[in-house]
CSV table of C-alpha atoms in Angstrom, one decimal:
chain,number,residue,atom,x,y,z
A,13,GLY,CA,18.3,226.4,50.6
A,14,ALA,CA,17.7,223.4,52.8
A,15,VAL,CA,21.0,221.4,53.9
A,16,VAL,CA,21.7,218.2,55.3
A,17,SER,CA,24.5,217.3,56.9
A,18,GLN,CA,26.6,213.9,58.0
A,19,HIS,CA,29.4,213.3,60.0
A,20,PRO,CA,31.8,211.8,59.7
A,21,SER,CA,32.5,212.1,56.1
A,22,TRP,CA,34.5,208.7,55.7
A,23,VAL,CA,35.4,206.4,58.9
A,24,ILE,CA,37.9,203.5,58.8
A,25,CYS,CA,37.3,200.8,61.2
A,26,LYS,CA,38.9,197.7,62.5
A,27,SER,CA,36.1,194.4,61.6
A,28,GLY,CA,33.8,193.6,64.4
A,29,THR,CA,33.3,197.3,66.1
A,30,SER,CA,31.1,199.7,65.7
A,31,VAL,CA,30.2,202.6,63.9
A,32,LYS,CA,28.0,205.6,64.1
A,33,ILE,CA,26.7,207.9,61.3
A,34,GLU,CA,25.0,211.3,62.1
A,35,CYS,CA,22.6,212.8,59.9
A,36,ARG,CA,21.5,216.1,60.7
A,37,SER,CA,19.1,218.4,59.1
A,38,LEU,CA,20.9,221.8,59.4
A,39,ASP,CA,18.2,224.8,59.4
A,40,PHE,CA,14.7,222.6,59.0
A,41,GLN,CA,13.0,220.1,61.1
A,42,ALA,CA,12.4,216.5,59.3
A,43,THR,CA,9.9,214.1,61.1
A,44,THR,CA,11.1,211.6,58.3
A,45,MET,CA,14.9,210.6,57.7
A,46,PHE,CA,16.4,207.9,55.4
A,47,TRP,CA,19.0,205.7,55.5
A,48,TYR,CA,20.1,204.6,51.8
A,49,ARG,CA,23.2,202.6,51.1
A,50,GLN,CA,25.4,203.1,47.9
A,51,PHE,CA,27.8,200.3,46.5
A,52,PRO,CA,30.6,200.9,43.7
A,53,LYS,CA,28.7,201.6,40.3
A,54,GLN,CA,25.3,201.2,41.9
A,55,SER,CA,22.2,203.2,42.6
A,56,LEU,CA,20.9,203.8,46.1
A,57,MET,CA,19.3,201.3,47.5
A,58,LEU,CA,17.0,202.1,50.9
A,59,MET,CA,18.1,200.6,53.8
A,60,ALA,CA,15.2,202.0,56.3
A,61,THR,CA,12.8,205.0,57.1
A,62,SER,CA,13.0,206.4,60.7
A,63,ASN,CA,10.4,208.9,61.9
A,64,GLU,CA,11.1,211.0,64.9
A,65,GLY,CA,10.0,209.3,67.8
A,66,SER,CA,9.2,205.8,67.1
A,67,LYS,CA,11.0,202.9,66.0
A,68,ALA,CA,12.4,202.5,61.9
A,69,THR,CA,11.0,200.5,59.0
A,70,TYR,CA,13.7,198.6,57.4
A,71,GLU,CA,13.4,197.6,54.0
A,72,GLN,CA,13.6,193.9,53.2
A,73,GLY,CA,16.7,192.3,53.8
A,74,VAL,CA,18.4,194.5,55.9
A,75,GLU,CA,18.8,193.5,59.3
A,76,LYS,CA,17.5,195.5,62.0
A,77,ASP,CA,20.1,194.1,64.6
A,78,LYS,CA,23.1,195.2,62.8
A,79,PHE,CA,21.9,198.5,61.4
A,80,LEU,CA,20.7,200.3,64.8
A,81,ILE,CA,18.7,203.2,63.6
A,82,ASN,CA,17.7,206.1,66.5
A,83,HIS,CA,15.7,209.6,65.4
A,84,ALA,CA,15.9,211.3,68.6
A,85,SER,CA,15.0,214.4,67.9
A,86,LEU,CA,13.5,216.6,64.4
A,87,THR,CA,16.9,217.6,63.6
A,88,LEU,CA,19.0,214.1,64.3
A,89,SER,CA,19.1,210.4,63.3
A,90,THR,CA,21.8,208.2,63.5
A,91,LEU,CA,22.7,205.0,62.3
A,92,THR,CA,24.8,202.6,64.2
A,93,VAL,CA,26.9,199.4,62.1
A,94,THR,CA,27.4,197.2,64.7
A,95,SER,CA,29.6,194.8,64.5
A,96,ALA,CA,30.9,195.8,61.1
A,97,HIS,CA,32.6,193.2,58.5
A,98,PRO,CA,34.6,194.1,55.5
A,99,GLU,CA,31.3,193.7,53.1
A,100,ASP,CA,29.3,196.5,55.5
A,101,SER,CA,32.0,198.7,53.4
A,102,SER,CA,29.8,200.9,51.2
A,103,PHE,CA,28.8,204.7,51.1
A,104,TYR,CA,25.9,205.8,53.2
A,105,ILE,CA,23.7,208.5,52.6
A,106,CYS,CA,20.8,209.9,54.1
A,107,SER,CA,18.4,212.0,53.2
A,108,ALA,CA,15.5,214.0,55.6
A,109,SER,CA,11.8,215.4,54.3
A,110,PRO,CA,11.5,218.4,56.4
A,111,ALA,CA,8.2,218.3,58.7
A,112,SER,CA,6.3,221.6,56.9
A,113,GLY,CA,7.2,220.9,53.1
A,114,ALA,CA,5.9,218.3,50.7
A,115,GLN,CA,6.1,215.1,51.5
A,116,GLU,CA,7.8,214.4,47.9
A,117,THR,CA,10.7,217.0,49.0
A,118,GLN,CA,13.9,214.8,50.3
A,119,TYR,CA,17.5,216.4,50.8
A,120,PHE,CA,20.2,214.3,50.9
A,121,GLY,CA,23.4,214.5,52.5
A,122,PRO,CA,26.8,214.4,51.4
A,123,GLY,CA,27.4,210.7,52.2
A,124,THR,CA,29.6,208.9,55.0
A,125,ARG,CA,32.2,206.5,53.5
A,126,LEU,CA,32.6,203.5,55.6
A,127,LEU,CA,36.0,201.2,55.0
A,128,VAL,CA,36.2,198.2,57.5
A,129,LEU,CA,39.3,196.4,57.5
B,73,SER,CA,9.2,193.0,40.3
B,74,GLN,CA,9.6,196.7,40.0
B,75,LYS,CA,12.6,197.4,38.0
B,76,ILE,CA,13.8,201.3,37.3
B,77,GLU,CA,16.4,201.0,33.9
B,78,GLN,CA,18.3,203.9,32.7
B,79,ASN,CA,19.3,203.4,29.2
B,80,SER,CA,22.6,203.5,29.7
B,81,GLU,CA,25.6,202.8,32.4
B,82,ALA,CA,27.8,205.7,30.1
B,83,LEU,CA,26.5,208.4,27.7
B,84,ASN,CA,29.5,211.1,25.7
B,85,ILE,CA,28.1,213.9,24.0
B,86,GLN,CA,30.1,217.0,22.6
B,87,GLU,CA,29.8,220.5,24.1
B,88,GLY,CA,27.2,222.1,22.9
B,89,LYS,CA,24.5,219.0,22.4
B,90,THR,CA,21.5,218.4,23.9
B,91,ALA,CA,22.1,215.1,26.1
B,92,THR,CA,19.2,213.5,26.2
B,93,LEU,CA,18.9,210.3,29.6
B,94,THR,CA,16.3,207.6,29.3
B,95,CYS,CA,14.3,206.0,32.3
B,96,ASN,CA,12.2,203.1,32.0
B,97,TYR,CA,10.1,201.4,35.1
B,98,THR,CA,8.3,198.3,35.0
B,99,ASN,CA,5.6,197.1,37.8
B,100,TYR,CA,5.2,200.5,39.2
B,101,SER,CA,2.5,203.1,39.4
B,102,PRO,CA,4.6,206.1,40.6
B,103,ALA,CA,2.8,209.2,41.7
B,104,TYR,CA,5.8,211.8,41.3
B,105,LEU,CA,9.0,211.1,39.3
B,106,GLN,CA,12.5,212.8,39.7
B,107,TRP,CA,15.5,213.5,38.2
B,108,TYR,CA,19.0,213.9,40.5
B,109,ARG,CA,22.4,214.9,39.6
B,110,GLN,CA,25.7,212.5,41.6
B,111,ASP,CA,29.0,213.8,41.7
B,112,PRO,CA,31.4,211.3,42.9
B,113,GLY,CA,31.8,210.4,46.6
B,114,ARG,CA,28.7,212.8,47.0
B,115,GLY,CA,25.1,212.4,47.9
B,116,PRO,CA,22.6,212.8,45.3
B,117,VAL,CA,21.3,216.2,44.4
B,118,PHE,CA,17.8,217.1,43.7
B,119,LEU,CA,16.9,218.5,39.8
B,120,LEU,CA,13.8,218.6,38.9
B,121,LEU,CA,10.2,216.6,39.8
B,122,ILE,CA,7.4,215.6,37.6
B,123,ARG,CA,4.1,214.3,38.6
B,124,GLU,CA,2.1,211.8,37.1
B,125,ASN,CA,-0.1,214.2,35.6
B,126,GLU,CA,2.1,216.5,33.9
B,127,LYS,CA,4.0,215.5,30.6
B,128,GLU,CA,6.8,217.7,30.4
B,129,LYS,CA,8.5,220.4,33.0
B,130,ARG,CA,11.5,222.5,32.5
B,131,LYS,CA,14.2,224.3,34.2
B,132,GLU,CA,16.7,226.5,32.8
B,133,ARG,CA,18.8,224.1,30.6
B,134,LEU,CA,16.7,221.0,31.8
B,135,LYS,CA,13.8,219.2,30.8
B,136,VAL,CA,12.0,216.2,31.8
B,137,THR,CA,9.0,214.3,29.8
B,138,PHE,CA,6.8,211.8,31.4
B,139,ASP,CA,4.7,209.3,29.8
B,140,THR,CA,2.8,207.5,32.3
B,141,THR,CA,1.5,204.9,29.1
B,142,LEU,CA,5.1,204.0,27.8
B,143,LYS,CA,6.2,204.0,31.5
B,144,GLN,CA,9.2,206.8,30.7
B,145,SER,CA,11.2,209.4,31.2
B,146,LEU,CA,13.5,211.6,29.4
B,147,PHE,CA,15.8,214.4,30.9
B,148,HIS,CA,17.0,216.4,28.5
B,149,ILE,CA,20.1,219.0,28.8
B,150,THR,CA,20.4,221.6,26.0
B,151,ALA,CA,24.0,223.4,25.5
B,152,SER,CA,25.8,221.0,27.4
B,153,GLN,CA,28.7,222.1,29.0
B,154,PRO,CA,31.7,220.2,30.8
B,155,ALA,CA,30.6,221.0,34.1
B,156,ASP,CA,27.2,218.8,33.5
B,157,SER,CA,29.3,215.9,33.3
B,158,ALA,CA,28.0,213.7,36.4
B,159,THR,CA,25.6,210.9,36.9
B,160,TYR,CA,22.0,211.3,36.8
B,161,LEU,CA,19.8,209.3,38.5
B,162,CYS,CA,15.8,208.9,37.6
B,163,ALA,CA,13.8,208.2,41.0
B,164,LEU,CA,10.1,207.1,41.4
B,165,LEU,CA,7.9,208.4,44.6
B,166,GLY,CA,4.7,207.1,45.3
B,167,GLU,CA,4.4,203.6,46.2
B,168,GLY,CA,4.9,202.6,49.7
B,169,GLY,CA,4.0,205.4,51.0
B,170,TYR,CA,5.0,209.1,49.4
B,171,GLN,CA,8.3,209.7,51.0
B,172,LYS,CA,9.5,206.2,49.8
B,173,VAL,CA,12.0,207.1,47.1
B,174,THR,CA,13.4,204.0,44.5
B,175,PHE,CA,16.2,205.1,42.4
B,176,GLY,CA,16.9,203.8,39.1
B,177,THR,CA,21.0,202.4,38.3
B,178,GLY,CA,22.0,205.9,36.9
B,179,THR,CA,23.3,207.1,33.8
B,180,LYS,CA,26.9,208.5,33.7
B,181,LEU,CA,26.9,211.5,31.4
B,182,GLN,CA,30.6,212.8,30.2
B,183,VAL,CA,30.2,216.1,28.3
B,184,ILE,CA,33.6,216.5,25.8
B,185,PRO,CA,34.9,219.7,25.4
């Protein structure tokens, strides 16, 4: 089956530093990848949609200058949390939609837990 | 505004019984509805998808119904097992582009041996 990986699985950083999270589709090409954020006991909230080779589309209320998304290839998207602050501590999950699959199919990564001290 | 509600935050059920989870939505016209399972500290795992023109779909011990008039989906797990204990999320697709998924709040299911 289709597998999506994320790296790192967890990260602790100091306030003010930047953190990069990678999302890879391991056995398929993904034209579209999505980034979600999940706070404790809450559901996943879509942050942005990234299409390979173009700028990401951010959801309302998500700062594009703070959450930089790069979708450089059909198998890799990165999310960089710039100048992280404690309120950015959350569980970040990506998903990928196969280039050759049905539009409604998405495969989720295992998530990255970020803790900003 | 769009809203997706799942009936309860938590549901406890005895092993062997049928668990029924509810997903209601308002101000939304989805083309698809999905159910996912999420274990603690993990990403969601896709379980079932049902289209707006389908009433019911089954997969092994799972059954999903979709009533676009009531704006409701029911998710059933028959012969529930302790291993079914997890949080179950319903998700809607269709508005804002088919690929954009909007998740419900989730129901934490605990199957008691």
